[in-house]
N, CA and C atoms as an extended XYZ file, in Angstrom:
405
Properties=species:S:1:pos:R:3:atomname:S:1:resname:S:1:resid:I:1 pbc="F F F"
N       -27.207        4.426      -25.065 N   MET     1
C       -27.613        4.004      -23.757 CA  MET     1
C       -29.114        3.943      -23.632 C   MET     1
N       -29.628        2.904      -22.946 N   LYS     2
C       -31.048        2.723      -22.777 CA  LYS     2
C       -31.599        3.860      -21.861 C   LYS     2
N       -32.830        4.180      -22.078 N   THR     3
C       -33.532        5.032      -21.141 CA  THR     3
C       -34.123        4.183      -20.038 C   THR     3
N       -34.445        4.807      -18.921 N   MET     4
C       -34.929        4.031      -17.801 CA  MET     4
C       -36.242        3.334      -18.171 C   MET     4
N       -37.039        3.876      -19.061 N   THR     5
C       -38.339        3.258      -19.395 CA  THR     5
C       -38.162        2.023      -20.224 C   THR     5
N       -36.952        1.800      -20.816 N   GLU     6
C       -36.678        0.640      -21.642 CA  GLU     6
C       -36.149       -0.567      -20.851 C   GLU     6
N       -35.845       -0.391      -19.571 N   PHE     7
C       -35.345       -1.462      -18.754 CA  PHE     7
C       -36.428       -2.451      -18.401 C   PHE     7
N       -36.070       -3.729      -18.416 N   LYS     8
C       -36.992       -4.820      -18.071 CA  LYS     8
C       -36.473       -5.507      -16.838 C   LYS     8
N       -37.324       -6.068      -16.021 N   PRO     9
C       -36.894       -6.813      -14.851 CA  PRO     9
C       -35.793       -7.843      -15.197 C   PRO     9
N       -34.773       -7.869      -14.356 N   GLY    10
C       -33.611       -8.737      -14.571 CA  GLY    10
C       -32.469       -8.061      -15.218 C   GLY    10
N       -32.682       -6.892      -15.845 N   GLU    11
C       -31.582       -6.142      -16.473 CA  GLU    11
C       -30.855       -5.357      -15.431 C   GLU    11
N       -29.572       -5.095      -15.720 N   THR    12
C       -28.648       -4.535      -14.688 CA  THR    12
C       -27.929       -3.303      -15.188 C   THR    12
N       -27.815       -2.338      -14.272 N   LEU    13
C       -26.866       -1.252      -14.452 CA  LEU    13
C       -25.612       -1.652      -13.712 C   LEU    13
N       -24.466       -1.376      -14.286 N   LYS    14
C       -23.220       -1.873      -13.675 CA  LYS    14
C       -22.068       -0.958      -14.064 C   LYS    14
N       -21.176       -0.730      -13.111 N   VAL    15
C       -19.930        0.017      -13.330 CA  VAL    15
C       -18.832       -0.494      -12.349 C   VAL    15
N       -17.638       -0.538      -12.842 N   THR    16
C       -16.494       -0.923      -11.984 CA  THR    16
C       -15.693        0.333      -11.710 C   THR    16
N       -15.441        0.612      -10.448 N   LEU    17
C       -14.658        1.806      -10.052 CA  LEU    17
C       -13.174        1.558      -10.162 C   LEU    17
N       -12.419        2.595      -10.240 N   ALA    18
C       -10.956        2.523      -10.101 CA  ALA    18
C       -10.636        2.058       -8.672 C   ALA    18
N        -9.451        1.499       -8.460 N   PRO    19
C        -9.123        1.090       -7.071 CA  PRO    19
C        -9.232        2.266       -6.093 C   PRO    19
N        -9.731        1.959       -4.926 N   VAL    20
C        -9.910        2.950       -3.853 CA  VAL    20
C        -8.521        3.552       -3.487 C   VAL    20
N        -8.469        4.867       -3.519 N   SER    21
C        -7.226        5.553       -3.177 CA  SER    21
C        -7.357        6.329       -1.862 C   SER    21
N        -6.239        6.592       -1.289 N   ARG    22
C        -6.206        7.422       -0.096 CA  ARG    22
C        -6.804        8.831       -0.422 C   ARG    22
N        -6.493        9.354       -1.592 N   LEU    23
C        -7.018       10.671       -1.969 CA  LEU    23
C        -8.546       10.646       -2.036 C   LEU    23
N        -9.159        9.573       -2.599 N   ASP    24
C       -10.574        9.450       -2.602 CA  ASP    24
C       -11.147        9.653       -1.181 C   ASP    24
N       -10.552        9.004       -0.206 N   LEU    25
C       -11.054        9.041        1.132 CA  LEU    25
C       -10.803       10.376        1.847 C   LEU    25
N        -9.651       11.015        1.544 N   ILE    26
C        -9.370       12.325        2.116 CA  ILE    26
C       -10.350       13.337        1.560 C   ILE    26
N       -10.635       13.270        0.211 N   LYS    27
C       -11.633       14.164       -0.355 CA  LYS    27
C       -13.011       13.951        0.267 C   LYS    27
N       -13.381       12.689        0.401 N   TYR    28
C       -14.686       12.434        1.008 CA  TYR    28
C       -14.751       12.912        2.417 C   TYR    28
N       -13.707       12.710        3.181 N   ALA    29
C       -13.692       13.211        4.580 CA  ALA    29
C       -13.994       14.711        4.592 C   ALA    29
N       -13.285       15.433        3.702 N   GLY    30
C       -13.458       16.881        3.648 CA  GLY    30
C       -14.917       17.283        3.208 C   GLY    30
N       -15.461       16.538        2.258 N   ALA    31
C       -16.783       16.887        1.709 CA  ALA    31
C       -17.870       16.513        2.761 C   ALA    31
N       -17.682       15.430        3.502 N   SER    32
C       -18.697       14.932        4.386 CA  SER    32
C       -18.553       15.493        5.803 C   SER    32
N       -17.355       15.902        6.159 N   GLY    33
C       -17.085       16.308        7.551 CA  GLY    33
C       -16.793       15.146        8.471 C   GLY    33
N       -16.673       13.921        7.885 N   ASP    34
C       -16.333       12.737        8.685 CA  ASP    34
C       -14.805       12.555        8.710 C   ASP    34
N       -14.176       13.107        9.735 N   PHE    35
C       -12.730       13.049        9.854 CA  PHE    35
C       -12.258       11.997       10.799 C   PHE    35
N       -13.014       10.952       10.996 N   ASN    36
C       -12.564        9.817       11.824 CA  ASN    36
C       -11.268        9.310       11.221 C   ASN    36
N       -10.205        9.286       12.002 N   PRO    37
C        -8.863        8.966       11.426 CA  PRO    37
C        -8.714        7.536       10.912 C   PRO    37
N        -9.662        6.668       11.203 N   ILE    38
C        -9.537        5.234       10.696 CA  ILE    38
C        -9.781        5.260        9.182 C   ILE    38
N       -10.222        6.402        8.623 N   HIS    39
C       -10.451        6.479        7.196 CA  HIS    39
C        -9.256        7.144        6.458 C   HIS    39
N        -8.315        7.690        7.160 N   THR    40
C        -7.242        8.415        6.473 CA  THR    40
C        -5.837        8.196        7.042 C   THR    40
N        -5.726        7.665        8.278 N   ILE    41
C        -4.406        7.563        8.931 CA  ILE    41
C        -4.159        6.114        9.282 C   ILE    41
N        -3.154        5.500        8.620 N   ASP    42
C        -2.826        4.073        8.860 CA  ASP    42
C        -2.671        3.735       10.324 C   ASP    42
N        -1.898        4.519       11.052 N   GLU    43
C        -1.585        4.181       12.449 CA  GLU    43
C        -2.868        4.172       13.291 C   GLU    43
N        -3.803        5.118       13.001 N   GLU    44
C        -5.021        5.181       13.776 CA  GLU    44
C        -5.908        4.019       13.475 C   GLU    44
N        -5.925        3.583       12.239 N   ALA    45
C        -6.747        2.377       11.861 CA  ALA    45
C        -6.191        1.183       12.564 C   ALA    45
N        -4.881        1.051       12.598 N   LYS    46
C        -4.264       -0.123       13.301 CA  LYS    46
C        -4.527       -0.098       14.752 C   LYS    46
N        -4.481        1.112       15.392 N   LYS    47
C        -4.798        1.197       16.814 CA  LYS    47
C        -6.247        0.735       17.090 C   LYS    47
N        -7.096        0.913       16.101 N   ALA    48
C        -8.517        0.505       16.226 CA  ALA    48
C        -8.731       -0.968       15.886 C   ALA    48
N        -7.606       -1.697       15.603 N   GLY    49
C        -7.736       -3.126       15.361 CA  GLY    49
C        -7.918       -3.470       13.902 C   GLY    49
N        -7.816       -2.524       13.012 N   LEU    50
C        -8.015       -2.759       11.582 CA  LEU    50
C        -6.672       -3.013       10.929 C   LEU    50
N        -6.703       -3.771        9.813 N   PRO    51
C        -5.408       -4.028        9.078 CA  PRO    51
C        -4.926       -2.760        8.347 C   PRO    51
N        -5.772       -1.788        8.154 N   GLY    52
C        -5.421       -0.567        7.449 CA  GLY    52
C        -6.614        0.315        7.408 C   GLY    52
N        -6.458        1.498        6.731 N   ILE    53
C        -7.593        2.407        6.693 CA  ILE    53
C        -8.755        1.794        5.879 C   ILE    53
N        -9.923        2.176        6.270 N   ILE    54
C       -11.132        1.698        5.598 CA  ILE    54
C       -11.895        2.862        4.989 C   ILE    54
N       -12.591        2.603        3.896 N   ALA    55
C       -13.436        3.619        3.261 CA  ALA    55
C       -14.633        3.890        4.161 C   ALA    55
N       -15.103        5.118        4.117 N   HIS    56
C       -16.339        5.436        4.771 CA  HIS    56
C       -17.477        4.624        4.142 C   HIS    56
N       -18.340        4.070        4.949 N   GLY    57
C       -19.452        3.352        4.370 CA  GLY    57
C       -20.303        4.224        3.428 C   GLY    57
N       -20.477        5.460        3.841 N   MET    58
C       -21.262        6.406        3.042 CA  MET    58
C       -20.589        6.764        1.743 C   MET    58
N       -19.241        6.639        1.675 N   TRP    59
C       -18.495        6.864        0.370 CA  TRP    59
C       -18.956        5.742       -0.591 C   TRP    59
N       -18.999        4.512       -0.081 N   THR    60
C       -19.407        3.415       -0.987 CA  THR    60
C       -20.839        3.533       -1.363 C   THR    60
N       -21.738        3.879       -0.381 N   MET    61
C       -23.142        4.069       -0.657 CA  MET    61
C       -23.352        5.173       -1.683 C   MET    61
N       -22.655        6.298       -1.556 N   GLY    62
C       -22.807        7.407       -2.468 CA  GLY    62
C       -22.376        7.020       -3.880 C   GLY    62
N       -21.293        6.277       -4.017 N   ASN    63
C       -20.863        5.817       -5.345 CA  ASN    63
C       -21.925        4.898       -5.965 C   ASN    63
N       -22.499        4.056       -5.179 N   LEU    64
C       -23.548        3.167       -5.651 CA  LEU    64
C       -24.753        3.935       -6.197 C   LEU    64
N       -25.093        5.002       -5.513 N   GLY    65
C       -26.198        5.852       -5.968 CA  GLY    65
C       -25.919        6.510       -7.305 C   GLY    65
N       -24.626        6.687       -7.636 N   LYS    66
C       -24.287        7.287       -8.912 CA  LYS    66
C       -24.679        6.467      -10.146 C   LYS    66
N       -25.019        5.223       -9.944 N   LEU    67
C       -25.497        4.410      -11.128 CA  LEU    67
C       -26.735        5.050      -11.731 C   LEU    67
N       -27.447        5.791      -10.950 N   PHE    68
C       -28.734        6.423      -11.396 CA  PHE    68
C       -28.533        7.868      -11.984 C   PHE    68
N       -27.376        8.422      -11.836 N   THR    69
C       -27.134        9.800      -12.310 CA  THR    69
C       -27.518       10.016      -13.766 C   THR    69
N       -27.189        9.119      -14.671 N   PRO    70
C       -27.519        9.338      -16.090 CA  PRO    70
C       -29.034        9.437      -16.364 C   PRO    70
N       -29.830        9.061      -15.387 N   PHE    71
C       -31.273        8.987      -15.606 CA  PHE    71
C       -32.030       10.077      -14.835 C   PHE    71
N       -31.341       11.005      -14.228 N   LEU    72
C       -31.997       11.994      -13.344 CA  LEU    72
C       -32.802       13.018      -14.170 C   LEU    72
N       -32.675       13.103      -15.476 N   GLU    73
C       -33.543       14.013      -16.267 CA  GLU    73
C       -34.927       13.434      -16.333 C   GLU    73
N       -35.083       12.133      -16.178 N   LYS    74
C       -36.358       11.482      -16.356 CA  LYS    74
C       -37.016       11.031      -15.019 C   LYS    74
N       -36.257       11.124      -13.921 N   GLY    75
C       -36.809       10.657      -12.645 CA  GLY    75
C       -35.818       10.893      -11.528 C   GLY    75
N       -36.128       10.329      -10.355 N   PHE    76
C       -35.295       10.574       -9.146 CA  PHE    76
C       -35.329        9.355       -8.272 C   PHE    76
N       -34.359        9.278       -7.365 N   ILE    77
C       -34.390        8.246       -6.374 CA  ILE    77
C       -35.324        8.634       -5.242 C   ILE    77
N       -36.418        7.922       -5.115 N   LYS    78
C       -37.421        8.241       -4.123 CA  LYS    78
C       -37.065        7.636       -2.774 C   LYS    78
N       -36.478        6.422       -2.818 N   GLU    79
C       -36.104        5.748       -1.599 CA  GLU    79
C       -34.850        4.950       -1.826 C   GLU    79
N       -33.953        4.986       -0.835 N   TYR    80
C       -32.653        4.291       -1.021 CA  TYR    80
C       -32.307        3.671        0.348 C   TYR    80
N       -32.268        2.319        0.408 N   LYS    81
C       -31.972        1.629        1.649 CA  LYS    81
C       -30.808        0.706        1.389 C   LYS    81
N       -29.871        0.695        2.360 N   VAL    82
C       -28.720       -0.200        2.241 CA  VAL    82
C       -28.398       -0.807        3.569 C   VAL    82
N       -27.644       -1.887        3.494 N   ARG    83
C       -27.044       -2.519        4.668 CA  ARG    83
C       -25.564       -2.667        4.366 C   ARG    83
N       -24.758       -2.248        5.262 N   PHE    84
C       -23.270       -2.376        5.136 CA  PHE    84
C       -22.911       -3.798        5.539 C   PHE    84
N       -22.226       -4.518        4.624 N   ALA    85
C       -21.982       -5.944        4.808 CA  ALA    85
C       -20.504       -6.320        4.886 C   ALA    85
N       -19.635       -5.336        4.694 N   GLY    86
C       -18.204       -5.596        4.736 CA  GLY    86
C       -17.392       -4.296        4.649 C   GLY    86
N       -16.113       -4.414        4.864 N   MET    87
C       -15.243       -3.253        4.854 CA  MET    87
C       -14.534       -3.092        3.487 C   MET    87
N       -14.285       -1.864        3.124 N   VAL    88
C       -13.607       -1.519        1.869 CA  VAL    88
C       -12.257       -0.895        2.283 C   VAL    88
N       -11.219       -1.491        1.731 N   PHE    89
C        -9.842       -1.033        2.026 CA  PHE    89
C        -9.222       -0.324        0.857 C   PHE    89
N        -8.051        0.320        1.076 N   LEU    90
C        -7.291        0.936       -0.025 CA  LEU    90
C        -7.038       -0.144       -1.089 C   LEU    90
N        -7.065        0.277       -2.309 N   ASP    91
C        -6.774       -0.550       -3.484 CA  ASP    91
C        -7.862       -1.592       -3.802 C   ASP    91
N        -8.932       -1.689       -3.009 N   ASP    92
C       -10.031       -2.512       -3.365 CA  ASP    92
C       -10.675       -1.992       -4.639 C   ASP    92
N       -11.098       -2.907       -5.515 N   VAL    93
C       -11.840       -2.563       -6.738 CA  VAL    93
C       -13.276       -3.005       -6.550 C   VAL    93
N       -14.164       -2.039       -6.633 N   LEU    94
C       -15.602       -2.312       -6.425 CA  LEU    94
C       -16.361       -2.309       -7.744 C   LEU    94
N       -17.243       -3.286       -7.856 N   THR    95
C       -18.204       -3.253       -9.003 CA  THR    95
C       -19.577       -2.923       -8.367 C   THR    95
N       -20.231       -1.929       -8.937 N   LEU    96
C       -21.488       -1.447       -8.444 CA  LEU    96
C       -22.584       -2.011       -9.405 C   LEU    96
N       -23.645       -2.532       -8.833 N   LYS    97
C       -24.706       -3.156       -9.626 CA  LYS    97
C       -26.070       -2.745       -9.140 C   LYS    97
N       -26.989       -2.532      -10.060 N   ALA    98
C       -28.372       -2.304       -9.761 CA  ALA    98
C       -29.192       -3.160      -10.713 C   ALA    98
N       -29.917       -4.140      -10.171 N   GLU    99
C       -30.744       -5.016      -10.993 CA  GLU    99
C       -32.212       -4.615      -10.828 C   GLU    99
N       -32.860       -4.416      -11.944 N   LEU   100
C       -34.298       -4.047      -11.882 CA  LEU   100
C       -35.085       -5.297      -11.446 C   LEU   100
N       -35.761       -5.177      -10.267 N   ALA   101
C       -36.565       -6.276       -9.718 CA  ALA   101
C       -37.963       -6.219      -10.210 C   ALA   101
N       -38.583       -5.030      -10.302 N   GLU   102
C       -39.964       -4.948      -10.755 CA  GLU   102
C       -40.268       -3.491      -11.095 C   GLU   102
N       -41.370       -3.358      -11.867 N   THR   103
C       -41.847       -2.037      -12.249 CA  THR   103
C       -43.324       -2.000      -11.882 C   THR   103
N       -43.808       -0.782      -11.581 N   SER   104
C       -45.201       -0.559      -11.345 CA  SER   104
C       -45.557        0.864      -11.763 C   SER   104
N       -46.089        1.036      -12.955 N   GLY   105
C       -46.339        2.359      -13.450 CA  GLY   105
C       -45.042        3.144      -13.584 C   GLY   105
N       -44.931        4.283      -12.938 N   ASN   106
C       -43.727        5.082      -13.010 CA  ASN   106
C       -42.670        4.731      -11.945 C   ASN   106
N       -42.911        3.638      -11.278 N   ASN   107
C       -42.004        3.222      -10.175 CA  ASN   107
C       -41.199        2.004      -10.587 C   ASN   107
N       -39.873        2.103      -10.428 N   LEU   108
C       -38.943        1.032      -10.729 CA  LEU   108
C       -38.210        0.684       -9.468 C   LEU   108
N       -38.148       -0.604       -9.159 N   PHE   109
C       -37.574       -1.052       -7.945 CA  PHE   109
C       -36.322       -1.938       -8.242 C   PHE   109
N       -35.172       -1.513       -7.738 N   PHE   110
C       -33.903       -2.135       -8.017 CA  PHE   110
C       -33.320       -2.753       -6.768 C   PHE   110
N       -32.616       -3.889       -6.933 N   ASN   111
C       -31.772       -4.413       -5.906 CA  ASN   111
C       -30.369       -3.963       -6.214 C   ASN   111
N       -29.671       -3.360       -5.234 N   VAL   112
C       -28.371       -2.781       -5.506 CA  VAL   112
C       -27.296       -3.442       -4.621 C   VAL   112
N       -26.076       -3.442       -5.137 N   LYS   113
C       -24.979       -3.959       -4.338 CA  LYS   113
C       -23.646       -3.439       -4.855 C   LYS   113
N       -22.707       -3.417       -3.941 N   ALA   114
C       -21.284       -3.114       -4.245 CA  ALA   114
C       -20.539       -4.378       -3.870 C   ALA   114
N       -19.708       -4.837       -4.830 N   VAL   115
C       -19.054       -6.124       -4.662 CA  VAL   115
C       -17.529       -5.940       -4.897 C   VAL   115
N       -16.727       -6.540       -4.047 N   LYS   116
C       -15.294       -6.516       -4.245 CA  LYS   116
C       -14.880       -7.497       -5.312 C   LYS   116
N       -13.642       -7.389       -5.804 N   GLU   117
C       -13.115       -8.203       -6.880 CA  GLU   117
C       -13.339       -9.717       -6.633 C   GLU   117
N       -13.212      -10.166       -5.409 N   LYS   118
C       -13.300      -11.640       -5.113 CA  LYS   118
C       -14.742      -12.006       -4.803 C   LYS   118
N       -15.687      -11.161       -5.030 N   GLY   119
C       -17.128      -11.465       -4.911 CA  GLY   119
C       -17.766      -11.112       -3.591 C   GLY   119
N       -17.032      -10.539       -2.680 N   GLN   120
C       -17.616      -10.189       -1.368 CA  GLN   120
C       -18.462       -8.959       -1.510 C   GLN   120
N       -19.744       -9.069       -1.124 N   GLU   121
C       -20.642       -7.944       -1.110 CA  GLU   121
C       -20.357       -7.056        0.098 C   GLU   121
N       -20.140       -5.793       -0.115 N   VAL   122
C       -19.823       -4.857        0.997 CA  VAL   122
C       -21.001       -3.943        1.297 C   VAL   122
N       -21.864       -3.745        0.342 N   VAL   123
C       -23.133       -2.975        0.518 CA  VAL   123
C       -24.167       -3.618       -0.306 C   VAL   123
N       -25.329       -3.767        0.273 N   LYS   124
C       -26.488       -4.288       -0.515 CA  LYS   124
C       -27.757       -3.646       -0.018 C   LYS   124
N       -28.689       -3.482       -0.936 N   GLY   125
C       -29.936       -2.862       -0.577 CA  GLY   125
C       -30.888       -2.720       -1.719 C   GLY   125
N       -31.660       -1.586       -1.671 N   SER   126
C       -32.659       -1.387       -2.703 CA  SER   126
C       -32.818        0.087       -3.008 C   SER   126
N       -33.256        0.348       -4.209 N   VAL   127
C       -33.570        1.749       -4.703 CA  VAL   127
C       -34.922        1.702       -5.347 C   VAL   127
N       -35.707        2.660       -4.949 N   HIS   128
C       -37.014        2.941       -5.597 CA  HIS   128
C       -36.781        4.193       -6.447 C   HIS   128
N       -36.791        4.017       -7.753 N   PHE   129
C       -36.600        5.074       -8.701 CA  PHE   129
C       -37.933        5.470       -9.248 C   PHE   129
N       -38.326        6.713       -9.189 N   ARG   130
C       -39.619        7.217       -9.631 CA  ARG   130
C       -39.433        8.065      -10.909 C   ARG   130
N       -40.101        7.637      -11.990 N   LEU   131
C       -40.069        8.446      -13.219 CA  LEU   131
C       -40.997        9.634      -13.022 C   LEU   131
N       -40.561       10.791      -13.612 N   TYR   132
C       -41.465       11.949      -13.569 CA  TYR   132
C       -42.737       11.678      -14.402 C   TYR   132
N       -43.873       12.231      -13.964 N   ASP   133
C       -45.075       12.107      -14.721 CA  ASP   133
C       -44.917       12.844      -16.035 C   ASP   133
N       -45.477       12.248      -17.103 N   ALA   134
C       -45.404       12.936      -18.410 CA  ALA   134
C       -46.273       14.192      -18.360 C   ALA   134
N       -45.802       15.239      -19.055 N   VAL   135
C       -46.540       16.476      -19.123 CA  VAL   135
C       -47.081       16.767      -20.466 C   VAL   135
């Protein structure tokens, strides 16, 4: 695997998640404290006008941030901005992508997105990854 210092603008980090499961969302509800029933109970989602339960936006955002986990020995996410652009339902398969847009010294700037199988972007934004100073 490449180190973060070897990435060049235009190169991409990418992972495809397993289909979204009800258990994923129940676990996230417990971990986050977000027990809004539209995320876990079919009938409540339908009462709210949804076709079924939807994933927490922050569940998707958190998964997107995991693209950087393998590089945390060498740096950290200094800034993370996203816009929620669509809903994620049970059994959706998401591909998470981070494309390096530019570098400036120890600063790497990525465009990030989560995309459904049919190409719909559900989260998009940016990450500023800062490499630790050499000692």
